[in-house]
Short mmCIF file of C-alpha atoms and ligand atoms in Angstrom, two decimals:
data_model
loop_
_atom_site.label_atom_id
_atom_site.label_comp_id
_atom_site.label_asym_id
_atom_site.label_seq_id
_atom_site.Cartn_x
_atom_site.Cartn_y
_atom_site.Cartn_z
CA UNK A 16 -2.38 -10.29 -12.90
CA UNK A 17 -4.31 -7.71 -14.58
CA UNK A 18 -3.55 -6.05 -17.96
CA UNK A 19 -4.85 -2.64 -16.02
CA UNK A 20 -2.73 -2.95 -13.40
CA UNK A 21 0.10 -3.62 -15.54
CA UNK A 22 -0.89 -0.15 -16.92
CA UNK A 23 -1.36 1.31 -13.91
CA UNK A 24 1.98 0.27 -12.95
CA UNK A 25 3.42 1.11 -16.26
CA UNK A 26 2.15 4.14 -16.26
CA UNK A 27 2.66 5.63 -12.41
CA UNK A 28 6.85 4.44 -13.80
CA UNK A 29 6.47 7.26 -16.94
CA UNK A 30 5.53 9.73 -14.33
CA UNK A 31 8.01 9.19 -11.78
CA UNK A 32 10.80 9.21 -14.67
CA UNK A 33 9.42 12.29 -16.84
CA UNK A 34 9.56 13.94 -13.06
CA UNK A 35 13.37 12.89 -12.75
CA UNK A 36 14.14 14.59 -16.26
CA UNK A 37 12.30 17.74 -15.48
CA UNK A 38 13.09 18.38 -12.97
CA UNK A 39 16.68 16.91 -12.76
CA UNK A 40 16.50 16.19 -8.37
CA UNK A 41 20.26 16.93 -6.39
CA UNK A 42 21.08 13.58 -5.29
CA UNK A 43 24.68 13.53 -2.86
CA UNK A 44 26.07 9.91 -3.12
CA UNK A 45 28.32 8.94 -0.41
CA UNK A 46 29.22 5.99 -2.15
CA UNK A 47 32.49 3.15 -2.75
CA UNK A 48 35.04 4.10 -4.92
CA UNK A 49 33.85 1.23 -7.21
CA UNK A 50 31.07 2.35 -7.76
CA UNK A 51 30.57 6.67 -8.06
CA UNK A 52 31.50 6.04 -11.75
CA UNK A 53 28.59 3.85 -12.53
CA UNK A 54 26.35 5.47 -10.37
CA UNK A 55 27.06 9.41 -11.55
CA UNK A 56 25.77 8.14 -14.50
CA UNK A 57 22.82 5.33 -14.17
CA UNK A 58 21.38 9.19 -12.56
CA UNK A 59 22.71 11.36 -15.45
CA UNK A 60 21.09 9.53 -17.92
CA UNK A 61 18.09 9.29 -15.31
CA UNK A 62 17.99 12.74 -15.44
CA UNK A 63 19.07 13.67 -12.10
CA UNK A 64 22.03 15.21 -10.85
CA UNK A 65 24.95 13.44 -8.45
CA UNK A 66 27.47 14.60 -6.34
CA UNK A 67 29.57 12.41 -4.87
CA UNK A 68 30.61 15.25 -1.85
CA UNK A 69 31.11 13.00 0.68
CA UNK A 70 33.86 15.33 3.75
CA UNK A 71 31.67 16.19 7.02
CA UNK A 72 32.54 19.43 6.30
CA UNK A 73 31.51 20.28 2.95
CA UNK A 74 27.51 17.56 4.39
CA UNK A 75 26.11 20.35 6.80
CA UNK A 76 26.46 22.91 3.96
CA UNK A 77 25.40 20.92 1.32
CA UNK A 78 23.22 18.23 2.82
CA UNK A 79 20.14 21.16 3.29
CA UNK A 80 20.34 22.28 -0.87
CA UNK A 81 20.18 18.26 -1.63
CA UNK A 82 16.74 16.36 -2.69
CA UNK A 83 17.63 13.48 -1.71
CA UNK A 84 20.43 11.89 0.27
CA UNK A 85 22.04 8.76 -1.17
CA UNK A 86 24.51 6.38 1.45
CA UNK A 87 26.64 2.95 0.19
CA UNK A 88 29.31 1.56 2.24
CA UNK A 89 30.48 -0.96 0.39
CA UNK A 90 33.85 0.43 0.87
CA UNK A 91 33.67 1.26 4.41
CA UNK A 92 36.53 2.88 6.41
CA UNK A 93 36.65 4.13 9.53
CA UNK A 94 36.74 8.11 8.83
CA UNK A 95 33.79 7.44 5.39
CA UNK A 96 31.62 6.47 9.02
CA UNK A 97 31.11 9.15 10.86
CA UNK A 98 30.91 11.43 7.37
CA UNK A 99 27.80 9.01 6.90
CA UNK A 100 26.58 9.31 9.79
CA UNK A 101 26.22 13.33 9.77
CA UNK A 102 24.86 13.83 6.60
CA UNK A 103 22.28 10.55 6.77
CA UNK A 104 21.78 12.63 11.24
CA UNK A 105 21.34 15.70 8.17
CA UNK A 106 19.48 14.79 5.85
CA UNK A 107 16.77 13.43 8.39
CA UNK A 108 16.67 16.48 10.76
CA UNK A 109 15.54 18.32 7.60
CA UNK A 110 12.95 16.33 6.37
CA UNK A 111 15.01 15.61 2.79
CA UNK A 112 14.02 11.29 1.47
CA UNK A 113 17.41 9.10 2.38
CA UNK A 114 18.31 5.61 0.88
CA UNK A 115 20.66 2.97 2.28
CA UNK A 116 23.01 0.67 0.33
CA UNK A 117 24.01 -1.86 2.41
CA UNK A 118 26.73 -2.33 0.78
CA UNK A 119 27.59 -6.14 1.83
CA UNK A 120 26.02 -6.07 6.16
CA UNK A 121 26.87 -9.63 6.98
CA UNK A 122 30.32 -9.58 5.93
CA UNK A 123 31.47 -8.28 9.27
CA UNK A 124 30.38 -7.43 13.05
CA UNK A 125 32.14 -3.87 12.27
CA UNK A 126 30.42 -3.15 8.21
CA UNK A 127 26.68 -5.07 10.36
CA UNK A 128 26.89 -2.46 13.53
CA UNK A 129 27.87 0.20 11.49
CA UNK A 130 24.82 -0.44 9.72
CA UNK A 131 22.06 -1.41 11.53
CA UNK A 132 23.16 2.76 13.36
CA UNK A 133 22.57 3.79 9.94
CA UNK A 134 19.50 2.22 10.35
CA UNK A 135 18.67 3.70 13.07
CA UNK A 136 18.35 7.08 11.79
CA UNK A 137 15.96 6.16 9.53
CA UNK A 138 16.07 6.13 6.24
CA UNK A 139 13.56 6.28 3.89
CA UNK A 140 14.39 2.66 2.30
CA UNK A 141 16.92 0.47 2.58
CA UNK A 142 17.81 -1.66 -0.77
CA UNK A 143 19.84 -4.48 -0.61
CA UNK A 144 20.56 -8.03 -1.36
CA UNK A 145 18.94 -11.08 0.37
CA UNK A 146 21.76 -11.79 2.34
CA UNK A 147 22.17 -8.52 3.59
CA UNK A 148 19.43 -7.58 4.20
CA UNK A 149 18.20 -10.33 5.99
CA UNK A 150 22.44 -10.27 8.19
CA UNK A 151 20.36 -6.79 8.73
CA UNK A 152 17.55 -7.64 9.96
CA UNK A 153 19.07 -10.69 12.43
CA UNK A 154 21.76 -8.69 12.88
CA UNK A 155 24.07 -11.17 12.63
CA UNK A 156 27.06 -11.72 10.51
CA UNK A 157 28.35 -14.48 8.30
CA UNK A 158 25.25 -14.71 5.71
CA UNK A 159 26.82 -13.32 3.14
CA UNK A 160 29.82 -13.56 0.24
CA UNK A 161 31.12 -10.07 0.85
CA UNK A 162 29.05 -8.53 -2.03
CA UNK A 163 27.06 -11.20 -2.87
CA UNK A 164 24.51 -13.25 -1.74
CA UNK A 165 24.23 -16.30 -1.10
CA UNK A 166 20.66 -16.32 -0.91
CA UNK A 167 17.29 -16.11 -3.43
CA UNK A 168 15.71 -12.73 -2.72
CA UNK A 169 12.36 -14.70 -1.93
CA UNK A 170 14.74 -16.25 0.93
CA UNK A 171 14.45 -12.70 2.26
CA UNK A 172 10.86 -12.05 2.31
CA UNK A 173 10.05 -12.53 5.99
CA UNK A 174 13.39 -10.94 6.74
CA UNK A 175 12.50 -7.80 5.25
CA UNK A 176 8.91 -7.53 6.17
CA UNK A 177 10.64 -7.52 9.02
CA UNK A 178 14.08 -5.35 8.73
CA UNK A 179 10.74 -2.96 7.33
CA UNK A 180 8.18 -2.36 10.15
CA UNK A 181 11.63 -2.19 13.18
CA UNK A 182 12.93 0.44 10.87
CA UNK A 183 10.29 2.44 9.23
CA UNK A 184 12.40 2.22 6.11
CA UNK A 185 10.95 0.11 2.80
CA UNK A 186 12.90 -1.61 1.97
CA UNK A 187 13.40 -3.42 -1.08
CA UNK A 188 15.79 -7.05 -2.01
CA UNK A 189 16.68 -7.92 -5.56
CA UNK A 190 17.67 -10.86 -7.44
CA UNK A 191 15.96 -13.52 -9.51
CA UNK A 192 12.76 -11.51 -8.89
CA UNK A 193 12.90 -8.20 -6.71
CA UNK A 194 10.94 -6.80 -4.61
CA UNK A 195 9.85 -4.22 -2.31
CA UNK A 196 7.40 -3.61 1.27
CA UNK A 197 7.11 -1.43 3.94
CA UNK A 198 6.45 -4.08 6.06
CA UNK A 199 2.61 -4.64 5.82
CA UNK A 200 2.72 -4.59 1.50
CA UNK A 201 4.50 -6.79 -1.15
CA UNK A 202 5.59 -5.88 -4.93
CA UNK A 203 7.22 -7.77 -7.11
CA UNK A 204 9.12 -6.13 -10.25
CA UNK A 205 9.94 -8.20 -12.09
CA UNK A 206 11.83 -6.63 -15.21
CA UNK A 207 15.89 -6.68 -16.35
CA UNK A 208 18.16 -9.41 -16.14
CA UNK A 209 20.36 -11.46 -15.82
CA UNK A 210 23.48 -10.41 -16.74
CA UNK A 211 22.73 -6.85 -14.82
CA UNK A 212 25.22 -8.98 -12.49
CA UNK A 213 28.03 -9.26 -14.08
CA UNK A 214 28.40 -5.36 -14.45
CA UNK A 215 29.45 -4.52 -11.01
CA UNK A 216 28.11 -1.24 -9.20
CA UNK A 217 24.85 -2.86 -10.94
CA UNK A 218 22.80 -2.82 -7.61
CA UNK A 219 24.56 0.28 -6.30
CA UNK A 220 23.40 2.35 -9.27
CA UNK A 221 19.91 0.18 -8.62
CA UNK A 222 19.34 2.29 -5.87
CA UNK A 223 20.79 5.34 -6.48
CA UNK A 224 18.11 5.25 -9.07
CA UNK A 225 15.91 4.49 -6.38
CA UNK A 226 16.66 7.90 -4.07
CA UNK A 227 16.20 9.75 -7.39
CA UNK A 228 12.72 8.30 -8.06
CA UNK A 229 11.79 9.51 -4.33
CA UNK A 230 13.73 12.56 -4.36
CA UNK A 231 10.38 13.38 -6.36
CA UNK A 232 7.89 11.83 -4.40
CA UNK A 233 8.59 10.91 -0.40
CA UNK A 234 5.17 10.65 0.48
CA UNK A 235 4.72 7.31 -1.90
CA UNK A 236 8.01 6.24 -1.47
CA UNK A 237 6.80 2.35 -2.25
CA UNK A 238 5.98 2.96 -5.31
CA UNK A 239 8.36 5.32 -6.01
CA UNK A 240 11.53 2.41 -5.31
CA UNK A 241 8.87 0.10 -7.23
CA UNK A 242 9.08 2.04 -9.93
CA UNK A 243 12.85 2.79 -10.39
CA UNK A 244 13.28 -0.68 -10.20
CA UNK A 245 11.32 -2.12 -13.25
CA UNK A 246 12.41 1.30 -15.24
CA UNK A 247 16.42 0.35 -15.04
CA UNK A 248 15.21 -2.97 -15.87
CA UNK A 249 13.72 -2.37 -18.36
CA UNK A 250 16.55 -0.87 -19.68
CA UNK A 251 18.51 -3.60 -19.13
CA UNK A 252 16.28 -6.08 -21.48
CA UNK A 253 16.70 -3.03 -24.36
CA UNK A 254 20.79 -2.64 -23.53
CA UNK A 255 20.92 -6.36 -23.65
CA UNK A 256 19.35 -6.90 -26.67
CA UNK A 257 22.30 -5.00 -28.51
CA UNK A 258 24.89 -5.94 -25.87
CA UNK A 259 27.49 -8.86 -26.30
CA UNK A 260 28.03 -9.32 -22.64
CA UNK A 261 28.82 -8.03 -19.69
CA UNK A 262 31.01 -4.98 -20.26
CA UNK A 263 28.64 -3.73 -24.04
CA UNK A 264 25.63 -4.58 -21.32
CA UNK A 265 27.32 -1.25 -18.98
CA UNK A 266 27.15 0.97 -22.00
CA UNK A 267 24.23 -0.07 -23.32
CA UNK A 268 22.01 -0.12 -20.50
CA UNK A 269 23.21 3.64 -20.06
CA UNK A 270 21.99 4.76 -22.96
CA UNK A 271 19.03 2.50 -22.60
CA UNK A 272 18.18 4.30 -19.43
CA UNK A 273 18.19 7.42 -20.74
CA UNK A 274 16.37 6.79 -24.16
CA UNK A 275 13.25 5.13 -22.74
CA UNK A 276 10.37 6.56 -24.26
CA UNK A 277 6.80 6.91 -23.32
CA UNK A 278 5.80 3.02 -24.90
CA UNK A 279 8.84 1.08 -24.49
CA UNK A 280 8.47 2.05 -19.87
CA UNK A 281 4.60 1.66 -20.38
CA UNK A 282 4.93 -1.68 -22.13
CA UNK A 283 7.51 -3.31 -20.87
CA UNK A 284 7.34 -2.73 -16.70
CA UNK A 285 6.38 -5.31 -15.14
CA UNK A 286 5.29 -4.88 -11.39
CA UNK A 287 2.93 -6.76 -9.89
CA UNK A 288 1.77 -7.44 -6.24
CA UNK A 289 2.51 -9.63 -4.46
N1 ADP B 13 19.68 -14.75 -9.45
C1 ADP B 13 19.17 -13.72 -9.58
N2 ADP B 13 18.98 -14.37 -11.66
C2 ADP B 13 18.40 -13.03 -12.32
N3 ADP B 13 18.59 -11.47 -12.12
C3 ADP B 13 19.43 -11.53 -10.67
C4 ADP B 13 19.39 -12.96 -9.65
N4 ADP B 13 19.61 -11.61 -8.69
C5 ADP B 13 20.46 -10.85 -9.21
N5 ADP B 13 19.79 -10.43 -10.45
C6 ADP B 13 19.95 -8.57 -10.49
O1 ADP B 13 20.74 -8.45 -10.59
C7 ADP B 13 20.85 -6.88 -10.73
C8 ADP B 13 21.50 -6.54 -9.41
O2 ADP B 13 23.21 -6.83 -9.50
P1 ADP B 13 24.32 -6.88 -7.99
O3 ADP B 13 24.87 -6.52 -8.26
O4 ADP B 13 23.68 -8.56 -7.87
O5 ADP B 13 23.41 -6.57 -7.22
P2 ADP B 13 23.74 -6.21 -5.00
O6 ADP B 13 23.88 -7.84 -4.48
O7 ADP B 13 23.99 -5.05 -5.05
O8 ADP B 13 21.57 -6.92 -4.99
C9 ADP B 13 19.30 -5.83 -10.95
O9 ADP B 13 19.08 -6.33 -11.80
C10 ADP B 13 18.24 -7.33 -10.26
O10 ADP B 13 17.83 -8.58 -10.56
C1 TZP B 14 32.84 -5.39 -5.80
C2 TZP B 14 32.30 -3.98 -4.47
N1 TZP B 14 33.21 -4.21 -3.60
C3 TZP B 14 33.01 -3.15 -2.80
S1 TZP B 14 31.76 -2.73 -3.15
C4 TZP B 14 31.99 -3.19 -4.19
C5 TZP B 14 31.19 -3.07 -5.86
C6 TZP B 14 29.19 -3.76 -5.33
O1 TZP B 14 28.37 -3.41 -6.06
P1 TZP B 14 27.13 -4.45 -6.23
O2 TZP B 14 26.19 -4.38 -4.56
O3 TZP B 14 26.27 -3.56 -6.89
O4 TZP B 14 26.77 -5.61 -6.66
MG1 MG B 15 24.98 -4.90 -3.69
#
């Protein structure tokens, strides 16, 4: 990997983060109960404006106002699914970017079908762990350990490419190595620390941050997605310098994301074309 190429990615990530801070995109989040607090705080620390509005009675008025929509099926229930589908339909119709986190997609037939139905509504980005992406690509359940992955991210490279090609979405997979693909190109993001897995809903917060970055430049979903992953990863690395465990990392992660400066981003971002 050329140093110059890495710095170019760093500069790109800094430009996107600066735009999130200056434009403060409004992000509609229809997300799980576990993740709501961390997701809203992550978006605020990045400079975006989160709104957890999920009623189907509100989406016809509200979704047209937002810069991006984030849907996360983590605590899916019968009555939330139509709300998710309605908001996704509105976003697609209005050409607004929307991002899906298919939490535990392979855990049940109900969840798998819900995720596949949502994917037919054309998300801009799908971000999952390896087991979720494999379940979606194969349209088969029972390949996951609940919300956690039972695969390494590298096991999901072909599944991610196949899902990107069949759905038209950019697909991002988190793991020891995070990567993003549009079905053709693949870029890896090597930031972050393993302790981030020990804070519930970090993956959900990553996906929300992708929505904020994609809102800035929807026609470059690969670049914005990779930048969001790397930027949050750098915040995790800096937070880990002070943290004593998952609980304090959660706090320092949010502080670090808020305080990231140009030097930290440009020198810290590790994105590579694979
Ligand atoms: N095996 C691993 N080693 C190191 N970091 C990991 C590993 N798996 C996930 N991560 C990191 O943990 C975070 C994702 O958290 P996690 O709770 O596993 O989310 P999700 O299951 O939704 O993908 C990311 O920072 C990711 O890079
Ligand atoms: C524990 C749990 N149960 C349903 S959603 C959720 C949070 C999952 O968060 P993440 O996917 O970021 O690990
Ligand atoms: Mg997850």
